[in-house]
């Protein structure tokens, strides 16, 4: 049995990184501002080539782009402008803010602590305007640094055990995560953040790809060492976390594998010193796979969620149709997004809530979700203020498009407590919790199922963000007291683990409808 097949490591990591009111009170960690990590990976010896700055406007409504999955058969190849658009709207700098210690460069997708530990690399064949190669995306310069010249897509095809989407993708974006950049603030819990922050970025990336008519597919199953070697990352510090196959070309990558030379490129240190949290590296090692055969057996066959029979009252959701929904284009909505810092206690409508849930959960194209449309996370809601809808705790039955009431009541104080004693989930109109039954997931996918469940939550959370801002609402991701969340939604949620939290409502800052 490989280490991935023994899920004890995922359980140990999950339990050790739970938040509780005691763990928060007894943790003496503080942010050492004198040792704050750089928010960018910089290769001082490589000059970046600038990407085109003029953005194409697809005009595709954000609420369509997040909901639709294009079939893999569409023949589609991105050109350099499309590449620039994909990168800018998923990981580009969209806003700057000065503070006493310098400037924060906010990016297109939400990220815990605005620490941006996710780096993007391109592995492509010849595209219009971009030669075949392996490139690193440099958001600060909005450019690409070429690490290898030539077509290396075959390396990814072999590393993913022949994943069909990778076989036909003219371009694959590899997302890596850098431990220290996020662990500076969040310590060992950072490994969960890898999934969340990579996920919100992927929600944007997939939506923009759809708007550009490029099929996209998230690939979590790959031989870790092969991908890390191709990118030349120091895997004690930075690791490949997910791949996204983009576009579809009938021709497969050339069969002769290019020799991968070790580059040993200099990079600027992130901080004067780095603090190691071995728990994360152990979790990563235990969820790594070593062979293409293992990867082939890993993907697909998602365990199904079975809910207990409904006992609470049922409300049918009333999502807006394509003809009725707000049609603000994806480019505009991504640039408008920014996490709500304060909510005003004003109700949203049932149509808004319904549209949000419906559009965000129509399915993620991913190698761990098979058949298409399956989902690992279940959504539980604390509704505070939705017009014509009793406040209370609910569970979302996705297949039936209904909410089942678990208990009625005003739970603003409880939501504030569960969201790490913050005001945001108490003041929002609704707090949406993601819970997952890790037992069948880890049994099916091993420790790597833990990566998948966190990543899926981040993607769905990112879609909720976009669905909120498309309707002129505000949203924010939040962290939470793990076991208290499960207890709050029990007995329905008994045995499940808290994975993610998003609060949605009227942002005090934005003028909302
Ligand atoms: C998964 C996740 C968890 C977050 N948790 C919190 C939180 O607990 N409290 C908070 O105020 N903001 C939280 N945020 C919001 C981030 O601080 C915010 O995304 C970051 O500062 C970047 O700003 P922006 O989203 O406005 O671009 C979270 C964001 C994400 C994606």
Coordinates of C-alpha atoms and ligand atoms in Angstrom, one line a residue:
X1 CA 0.0 0.0 0.0
X2 CA 1.4 3.4 -0.9
X3 CA 1.3 6.2 1.7
X4 CA -1.6 7.9 -0.1
X5 CA -3.8 4.9 0.5
X6 CA -3.5 5.1 4.3
X7 CA -5.7 8.1 5.2
X8 CA -4.4 8.3 8.7
X9 CA -2.2 11.2 7.6
X10 CA -5.1 13.3 6.4
X11 CA -7.1 12.7 9.6
X12 CA -4.0 13.5 11.7
X13 CA -3.4 16.8 9.8
X14 CA -7.1 17.7 9.8
X15 CA -7.5 17.2 13.5
X16 CA -4.2 18.9 14.4
X17 CA -5.2 22.1 12.4
X18 CA -8.8 22.5 13.7
X19 CA -9.7 25.9 15.2
X20 CA -11.6 26.0 18.5
X21 CA -12.1 28.9 20.8
X22 CA -9.5 27.3 23.1
X23 CA -6.9 26.8 20.3
X24 CA -7.3 30.4 19.2
X25 CA -6.9 31.7 22.8
X26 CA -3.9 29.6 23.6
X27 CA -2.0 30.2 20.4
X28 CA 0.7 32.7 21.0
X29 CA 1.6 33.2 17.3
X30 CA 1.9 36.7 16.0
X31 CA 2.7 38.2 12.6
X32 CA 6.4 39.2 12.5
X33 CA 6.1 42.2 10.2
X34 CA 9.9 42.5 10.1
X35 CA 10.0 39.0 8.4
X36 CA 7.0 39.4 6.2
X37 CA 7.3 37.3 3.0
X38 CA 7.4 38.8 -0.5
X39 CA 4.1 38.4 -2.3
X40 CA 5.9 37.5 -5.6
X41 CA 8.3 34.8 -6.8
X42 CA 11.1 36.7 -8.5
X43 CA 13.8 35.2 -10.8
X44 CA 16.4 38.0 -10.8
X45 CA 18.3 36.5 -13.7
X46 CA 15.4 36.0 -16.1
X47 CA 13.8 39.0 -18.0
X48 CA 10.1 38.8 -18.3
X49 CA 8.3 39.3 -21.6
X50 CA 5.3 41.5 -21.2
X51 CA 1.9 40.2 -21.9
X52 CA -0.5 42.3 -24.0
X53 CA -2.5 44.6 -21.8
X54 CA -5.5 45.2 -23.9
X55 CA -8.3 43.0 -22.6
X56 CA -10.8 41.4 -25.0
X57 CA -14.3 41.8 -23.8
X58 CA -16.2 38.6 -24.2
X59 CA -19.5 40.1 -23.1
X60 CA -20.4 36.7 -21.6
X61 CA -22.5 37.2 -18.4
X62 CA -20.7 36.1 -15.3
X63 CA -23.7 34.1 -14.1
X64 CA -23.5 32.1 -17.4
X65 CA -19.7 31.7 -17.3
X66 CA -19.6 30.2 -13.8
X67 CA -22.4 27.8 -14.5
X68 CA -21.6 26.4 -17.9
X69 CA -19.1 23.5 -18.7
X70 CA -18.0 23.3 -22.3
X71 CA -17.8 19.9 -23.8
X72 CA -14.2 18.6 -24.3
X73 CA -14.8 18.2 -28.0
X74 CA -14.9 21.9 -28.8
X75 CA -11.9 22.6 -31.0
X76 CA -10.3 25.6 -29.4
X77 CA -6.8 27.0 -29.0
X78 CA -5.9 30.0 -27.0
X79 CA -3.8 32.7 -28.5
X80 CA -1.5 35.1 -26.6
X81 CA -4.3 37.6 -25.9
X82 CA -6.5 34.8 -24.5
X83 CA -3.5 33.6 -22.3
X84 CA -3.1 37.2 -21.0
X85 CA -6.8 37.4 -20.2
X86 CA -6.8 34.1 -18.4
X87 CA -3.8 35.1 -16.3
X88 CA -4.9 38.6 -15.5
X89 CA -8.4 37.7 -14.5
X90 CA -7.3 34.8 -12.3
X91 CA -4.0 35.9 -10.7
X92 CA -3.4 39.5 -12.0
X93 CA -3.1 42.6 -9.9
X94 CA -6.5 44.3 -10.0
X95 CA -6.1 46.9 -7.2
X96 CA -3.4 48.4 -5.0
X97 CA -3.7 49.9 -1.5
X98 CA -1.1 51.7 0.5
X99 CA -0.7 51.0 4.2
X100 CA 1.9 52.0 6.8
X101 CA 4.2 49.1 5.9
X102 CA 4.1 49.5 2.1
X103 CA 1.6 48.5 -0.6
X104 CA -0.8 45.6 -0.9
X105 CA -1.3 44.3 -4.4
X106 CA -4.7 42.8 -4.5
X107 CA -5.3 40.1 -7.1
X108 CA -8.3 39.1 -9.1
X109 CA -9.3 36.2 -6.8
X110 CA -9.8 36.2 -3.1
X111 CA -6.9 34.8 -1.0
X112 CA -6.5 34.3 2.7
X113 CA -4.7 37.2 4.3
X114 CA -4.0 38.6 0.8
X115 CA -0.8 36.5 0.9
X116 CA -1.1 35.0 -2.6
X117 CA 0.8 31.8 -2.2
X118 CA -0.4 30.4 -5.5
X119 CA 2.0 30.7 -8.5
X120 CA 1.0 29.9 -12.1
X121 CA 3.1 28.2 -14.7
X122 CA 2.2 27.6 -18.3
X123 CA 3.1 24.4 -20.2
X124 CA 2.1 24.8 -23.9
X125 CA 2.7 23.8 -27.5
X126 CA 3.1 26.5 -30.1
X127 CA 0.2 29.0 -29.7
X128 CA -0.5 32.1 -31.9
X129 CA 1.9 34.7 -30.4
X130 CA 3.6 32.3 -27.9
X131 CA 6.2 29.7 -28.6
X132 CA 6.0 26.2 -27.1
X133 CA 7.6 26.2 -23.6
X134 CA 7.3 26.3 -19.9
X135 CA 6.7 29.7 -18.5
X136 CA 6.3 31.3 -15.1
X137 CA 3.6 34.1 -14.8
X138 CA 5.0 37.2 -13.1
X139 CA 2.0 39.3 -12.0
X140 CA 4.1 42.2 -10.8
X141 CA 5.4 42.8 -14.3
X142 CA 2.3 41.2 -16.0
X143 CA 4.7 39.1 -18.0
X144 CA 6.0 35.6 -18.6
X145 CA 9.5 34.3 -17.8
X146 CA 10.5 31.3 -19.9
X147 CA 11.9 28.4 -17.9
X148 CA 12.2 25.9 -20.8
X149 CA 11.9 26.4 -24.6
X150 CA 10.1 23.6 -26.5
X151 CA 7.1 21.4 -26.1
X152 CA 7.0 19.7 -22.7
X153 CA 3.3 18.7 -22.7
X154 CA 4.2 15.0 -22.9
X155 CA 5.7 15.2 -19.5
X156 CA 2.3 16.3 -18.1
X157 CA 0.5 13.6 -20.1
X158 CA 2.7 10.9 -18.6
X159 CA 2.5 12.4 -15.1
X160 CA -1.3 12.3 -15.3
X161 CA -1.4 8.7 -16.4
X162 CA -2.8 9.7 -19.9
X163 CA -5.5 12.1 -18.6
X164 CA -7.6 12.8 -21.9
X165 CA -8.0 16.5 -21.2
X166 CA -4.2 16.9 -20.8
X167 CA -3.6 14.9 -24.0
X168 CA -5.6 17.3 -26.1
X169 CA -4.8 20.6 -24.3
X170 CA -2.8 23.1 -26.2
X171 CA -2.1 24.8 -22.9
X172 CA -2.0 23.5 -19.3
X173 CA -1.7 25.9 -16.4
X174 CA 0.0 24.4 -13.4
X175 CA -0.8 26.0 -10.0
X176 CA 1.8 25.7 -7.3
X177 CA 1.5 26.7 -3.6
X178 CA 4.4 28.2 -1.5
X179 CA 4.2 27.1 2.1
X180 CA 6.0 30.0 3.8
X181 CA 4.2 32.8 2.0
X182 CA 0.9 31.8 3.8
X183 CA 2.3 30.0 6.8
X184 CA 3.8 33.3 8.0
X185 CA 0.3 34.1 9.2
X186 CA -1.6 30.9 9.3
X187 CA 1.0 28.4 10.4
X188 CA 0.2 24.7 9.7
X189 CA -3.4 25.4 8.7
X190 CA -1.9 26.8 5.5
X191 CA -2.2 23.4 3.8
X192 CA -6.0 23.8 3.9
X193 CA -5.6 27.3 2.5
X194 CA -3.7 25.9 -0.5
X195 CA -7.0 24.3 -1.6
X196 CA -9.1 27.3 -0.7
X197 CA -6.9 29.9 -2.4
X198 CA -6.1 27.8 -5.4
X199 CA -9.8 27.1 -5.7
X200 CA -11.0 30.7 -5.7
X201 CA -8.4 31.4 -8.4
X202 CA -9.6 28.4 -10.4
X203 CA -13.2 29.6 -10.2
X204 CA -12.1 32.7 -12.0
X205 CA -9.9 30.9 -14.5
X206 CA -12.6 28.3 -15.4
X207 CA -15.2 31.1 -15.9
X208 CA -12.9 33.1 -18.1
X209 CA -12.0 30.0 -20.1
X210 CA -15.7 29.3 -20.6
X211 CA -16.3 32.9 -21.7
X212 CA -13.4 32.5 -24.2
X213 CA -15.0 29.2 -25.4
X214 CA -12.0 27.2 -24.2
X215 CA -13.0 23.9 -22.4
X216 CA -11.2 23.6 -19.1
X217 CA -10.6 20.7 -16.8
X218 CA -9.1 20.6 -13.3
X219 CA -6.6 17.8 -12.8
X220 CA -5.6 16.8 -9.3
X221 CA -4.2 13.4 -10.1
X222 CA -0.5 13.5 -11.2
X223 CA 2.9 12.2 -10.2
X224 CA 4.0 15.0 -8.0
X225 CA 7.8 14.6 -8.5
X226 CA 7.5 14.7 -12.3
X227 CA 5.5 18.0 -12.3
X228 CA 7.7 19.6 -9.7
X229 CA 10.8 18.6 -11.6
X230 CA 9.4 20.1 -14.8
X231 CA 8.8 23.5 -13.1
X232 CA 12.2 23.3 -11.3
X233 CA 10.6 24.2 -7.9
X234 CA 12.2 23.5 -4.6
X235 CA 9.6 21.0 -3.4
X236 CA 10.5 21.6 0.3
X237 CA 9.1 25.1 -0.2
X238 CA 6.8 25.1 -3.2
X239 CA 4.7 22.3 -4.6
X240 CA 2.4 21.7 -7.6
X241 CA -1.2 21.5 -6.3
X242 CA -3.4 21.5 -9.4
X243 CA -3.3 21.5 -13.2
X244 CA -5.9 23.0 -15.5
X245 CA -6.1 21.7 -19.0
X246 CA -7.3 24.4 -21.3
X247 CA -8.6 24.3 -24.9
X248 CA -8.8 21.3 -27.2
X249 CA -6.6 20.3 -30.1
X250 CA -7.1 17.1 -32.0
X251 CA -3.4 16.6 -32.3
X252 CA -1.7 15.1 -29.2
X253 CA 1.7 16.5 -28.0
X254 CA 4.8 15.1 -29.8
X255 CA 5.9 11.7 -28.4
X256 CA 9.6 12.4 -28.0
X257 CA 10.1 13.7 -24.5
X258 CA 12.3 16.6 -24.2
X259 CA 15.1 16.1 -21.7
X260 CA 14.4 18.1 -18.5
X261 CA 17.5 19.9 -17.4
X262 CA 17.7 21.1 -13.8
X263 CA 17.7 24.8 -14.1
X264 CA 18.8 25.8 -10.6
X265 CA 17.6 29.3 -11.2
X266 CA 18.2 31.8 -8.5
X267 CA 15.0 33.2 -6.9
X268 CA 14.8 36.1 -4.4
X269 CA 14.4 34.8 -0.8
X270 CA 10.8 35.5 0.4
X271 CA 12.0 36.5 3.9
X272 CA 15.2 36.8 5.9
X273 CA 14.3 33.5 7.5
X274 CA 11.5 30.9 7.1
X275 CA 9.7 29.0 9.8
X276 CA 9.1 25.4 8.9
X277 CA 5.8 23.7 9.8
X278 CA 6.6 20.0 9.1
X279 CA 3.0 18.9 9.5
X280 CA 2.2 20.5 6.1
X281 CA 5.1 18.9 4.3
X282 CA 4.1 15.5 5.9
X283 CA 0.5 16.0 4.7
X284 CA 1.8 16.8 1.2
X285 CA 4.1 13.8 1.1
X286 CA 1.4 11.5 2.4
X287 CA -0.9 12.6 -0.4
X288 CA 1.7 12.4 -3.1
X289 CA 1.6 9.7 -5.8
X290 CA 4.6 8.1 -7.4
X291 CA 3.5 6.3 -10.5
X292 CA 1.3 6.9 -13.6
X293 CA -0.5 3.6 -12.9
X294 CA -1.5 4.9 -9.4
X295 CA -2.8 8.1 -11.0
X296 CA -4.9 6.2 -13.5
X297 CA -6.5 4.2 -10.7
X298 CA -7.0 7.4 -8.7
X299 CA -9.2 9.5 -10.9
X300 CA -13.0 9.2 -11.2
X301 CA -15.6 7.1 -9.4
X302 CA -16.6 9.8 -6.9
X303 CA -18.4 8.6 -3.8
X304 CA -22.0 9.9 -3.7
X305 CA -23.4 11.8 -0.8
X306 CA -26.5 10.3 0.7
X307 CA -28.6 12.6 2.9
X308 CA -30.9 11.3 5.6
X309 CA -34.6 11.4 4.6
X310 CA -35.9 15.0 4.8
X311 CA -37.8 15.8 8.0
X312 CA -37.8 19.6 8.0
X313 CA -40.0 21.9 5.9
X314 CA -38.9 22.2 2.3
X315 CA -38.6 25.4 0.2
X316 CA -38.2 25.3 -3.5
X317 CA -35.6 27.7 -4.7
X318 CA -36.5 30.2 -7.4
X319 CA -33.4 30.9 -9.5
X320 CA -33.6 33.5 -12.2
X321 CA -33.5 32.1 -15.8
X322 CA -30.9 33.2 -18.4
X323 CA -33.4 35.7 -19.7
X324 CA -34.1 37.2 -16.2
X325 CA -30.7 37.2 -14.6
X326 CA -28.3 40.2 -14.4
X327 CA -26.0 40.1 -17.4
X328 CA -22.9 41.9 -16.2
X329 CA -20.0 40.3 -18.1
X330 CA -17.4 38.2 -16.4
X331 CA -14.5 40.6 -16.9
X332 CA -16.5 43.4 -15.2
X333 CA -17.6 41.2 -12.3
X334 CA -14.1 39.9 -11.6
X335 CA -12.7 43.5 -11.5
X336 CA -15.6 44.6 -9.3
X337 CA -15.0 41.8 -6.7
X338 CA -13.3 42.5 -3.5
X339 CA -14.2 40.8 -0.2
X340 CA -16.9 42.6 1.8
X341 CA -15.3 44.1 4.9
X342 CA -18.6 45.1 6.5
X343 CA -22.2 44.0 5.7
X344 CA -25.3 46.1 6.3
X345 CA -28.1 44.2 7.8
X346 CA -30.5 44.4 4.8
X347 CA -32.3 41.4 3.4
X348 CA -31.5 39.8 0.0
X349 CA -34.2 38.3 -2.1
X350 CA -35.0 34.6 -2.4
X351 CA -34.3 34.9 -6.1
X352 CA -30.8 36.3 -5.4
X353 CA -30.1 33.5 -2.9
X354 CA -31.6 30.8 -5.3
X355 CA -29.6 32.2 -8.3
X356 CA -26.4 32.2 -6.2
X357 CA -26.8 28.5 -5.1
X358 CA -28.1 27.3 -8.5
X359 CA -25.4 29.0 -10.6
X360 CA -22.4 28.1 -8.3
X361 CA -23.2 24.4 -8.0
X362 CA -23.9 23.3 -11.5
X363 CA -20.7 21.2 -11.6
X364 CA -17.0 21.6 -11.7
X365 CA -15.1 19.8 -14.5
X366 CA -12.4 17.9 -12.5
X367 CA -10.7 14.5 -12.6
X368 CA -12.0 13.7 -9.1
X369 CA -15.6 14.5 -10.0
X370 CA -17.1 11.7 -12.0
X371 CA -19.7 11.6 -13.4
X372 CA -19.6 15.3 -14.2
X373 CA -21.8 17.2 -11.8
X374 CA -21.0 15.2 -8.6
X375 CA -19.8 17.2 -5.7
X376 CA -17.7 16.3 -2.5
X377 CA -18.9 19.2 -0.3
X378 CA -22.5 19.7 1.0
X379 CA -23.8 23.2 1.6
X380 CA -25.4 24.2 4.9
X381 CA -26.8 27.6 5.4
X382 CA -27.6 30.0 8.3
X383 CA -30.1 32.3 6.8
X384 CA -30.4 35.7 8.6
X385 CA -32.2 37.9 6.2
X386 CA -33.8 36.7 3.0
X387 CA -37.1 38.3 2.0
X388 CA -40.1 36.1 2.7
X389 CA -38.0 33.3 4.1
X390 CA -37.8 32.3 7.8
X391 CA -34.4 32.8 9.4
X392 CA -32.8 29.5 10.5
X393 CA -30.4 26.7 9.6
X394 CA -30.9 24.9 6.4
X395 CA -29.3 22.2 4.2
X396 CA -29.2 22.5 0.4
X397 CA -30.4 19.6 -1.6
X398 CA -28.7 20.3 -4.9
X399 CA -30.3 17.6 -7.0
X400 CA -33.8 18.8 -6.0
X401 CA -33.0 22.6 -5.9
X402 CA -34.6 22.9 -2.4
X403 CA -33.6 24.0 1.0
X404 CA -34.6 21.8 4.0
X405 CA -35.1 23.6 7.3
X406 CA -33.1 22.1 10.1
X407 CA -34.1 24.6 12.8
X408 CA -35.8 28.0 12.6
X409 CA -34.6 31.0 14.6
X410 CA -32.4 34.0 14.6
X411 CA -28.8 32.7 14.6
X412 CA -26.8 35.8 13.9
X413 CA -24.9 35.5 17.2
X414 CA -24.1 31.8 16.5
X415 CA -23.0 32.5 13.0
X416 CA -20.6 35.2 14.3
X417 CA -19.2 32.8 16.8
X418 CA -18.8 30.0 14.3
X419 CA -17.0 32.3 11.9
X420 CA -14.2 32.7 14.4
X421 CA -16.0 35.3 16.4
X422 CA -16.1 37.8 13.6
X423 CA -18.8 40.3 12.8
X424 CA -19.0 39.5 9.1
X425 CA -21.0 36.2 9.3
X426 CA -23.3 37.8 11.9
X427 CA -24.1 40.8 9.7
X428 CA -24.4 39.1 6.4
X429 CA -27.7 38.0 4.9
X430 CA -26.6 34.4 4.8
X431 CA -23.6 32.4 5.9
X432 CA -22.9 29.4 3.7
X433 CA -20.9 26.6 5.3
X434 CA -19.4 23.7 3.3
X435 CA -19.2 20.4 5.1
X436 CA -18.0 17.1 3.8
X437 CA -18.1 13.5 4.9
X438 CA -14.3 12.8 4.7
X439 CA -14.7 9.1 5.4
X440 CA -15.9 7.9 2.0
X441 CA -13.8 10.6 0.3
X442 CA -10.5 9.5 1.9
X443 CA -11.4 5.8 1.5
X444 CA -11.9 6.3 -2.2
X445 CA -9.1 8.8 -2.9
X446 CA -6.7 8.3 -0.1
X447 CA -5.0 11.3 1.5
X448 CA -5.1 13.1 -1.9
X449 CA -8.9 13.2 -1.4
X450 CA -8.2 15.8 1.2
X451 CA -6.5 18.1 -1.4
X452 CA -9.5 17.5 -3.7
X453 CA -12.2 18.3 -1.1
X454 CA -10.4 21.6 -0.1
X455 CA -9.8 22.5 -3.7
X456 CA -13.5 21.9 -4.7
X457 CA -14.6 24.0 -1.7
X458 CA -12.4 26.9 -2.9
X459 CA -13.8 26.6 -6.5
X460 CA -17.4 26.6 -5.3
X461 CA -16.6 29.4 -2.9
X462 CA -15.0 31.4 -5.7
X463 CA -18.1 30.8 -7.8
X464 CA -20.3 32.0 -4.9
X465 CA -18.2 35.2 -4.7
X466 CA -18.7 35.8 -8.5
X467 CA -22.4 35.0 -8.3
X468 CA -22.8 37.5 -5.5
X469 CA -20.9 40.3 -7.2
X470 CA -22.8 39.6 -10.5
X471 CA -26.0 40.4 -8.5
X472 CA -24.4 43.6 -6.9
X473 CA -24.1 41.8 -3.6
X474 CA -21.0 41.4 -1.5
X475 CA -19.3 38.2 -0.2
X476 CA -16.3 37.2 1.8
X477 CA -14.6 33.9 2.6
X478 CA -14.1 33.2 6.3
X479 CA -12.5 30.7 8.6
X480 CA -14.3 28.9 11.4
X481 CA -14.4 26.8 14.5
X482 CA -14.4 23.3 13.0
X483 CA -16.2 21.1 15.4
X484 CA -18.6 23.8 16.6
X485 CA -19.8 24.1 13.0
X486 CA -20.5 20.4 12.8
X487 CA -22.3 20.4 16.1
X488 CA -24.4 23.4 15.1
X489 CA -25.8 21.6 12.0
X490 CA -26.1 18.2 13.7
X491 CA -27.8 15.7 13.8
X492 CA -28.0 16.2 10.0
X493 CA -24.3 16.9 9.7
X494 CA -23.1 14.3 12.2
X495 CA -19.8 12.8 11.2
X496 CA -19.0 15.5 8.7
X497 CA -16.1 17.9 8.7
X498 CA -16.3 21.7 8.3
X499 CA -14.3 22.7 5.1
X500 CA -15.2 26.2 4.1
X501 CA -17.4 29.3 4.8
X502 CA -18.6 32.1 2.7
X503 CA -20.8 35.0 3.9
X504 CA -23.0 36.9 1.4
X505 CA -25.1 40.0 1.9
X506 CA -25.2 43.7 1.1
X507 CA -21.7 45.1 1.4
X508 CA -21.6 48.4 3.4
X509 CA -19.1 49.8 0.8
X510 CA -20.6 48.9 -2.5
X511 CA -23.7 50.5 -3.8
X512 CA -25.9 47.4 -4.1
X513 CA -29.3 46.8 -5.7
Ligands
LIG1 C1 -10.9 31.1 2.1 C2 -10.9 32.5 2.5 C3 -11.0 32.7 3.9 C4 -11.0 34.0 4.3 N1 -11.1 34.3 5.7 C5 -11.3 35.5 6.1 C6 -11.6 35.8 7.5 O1 -11.7 34.9 8.3 N2 -11.8 37.1 7.9 C7 -11.7 38.1 7.0 O2 -11.9 39.3 7.3 N3 -11.4 37.9 5.6 C8 -11.3 36.6 5.2 N4 -11.0 36.4 3.9 C9 -10.9 37.5 2.9 C10 -9.5 37.8 2.6 O3 -8.9 38.5 3.6 C11 -9.4 38.6 1.2 O4 -9.8 37.7 0.2 C12 -8.0 39.1 1.0 O5 -7.7 40.2 1.9 C13 -7.9 39.7 -0.5 O6 -8.8 40.7 -0.7 P1 -9.9 40.7 -1.7 O7 -10.7 39.5 -1.6 O8 -10.8 42.0 -1.4 O9 -9.3 40.8 -3.1 C14 -10.9 35.1 3.4 C15 -10.8 34.8 2.0 C16 -10.7 33.5 1.6 C17 -10.6 33.2 0.1

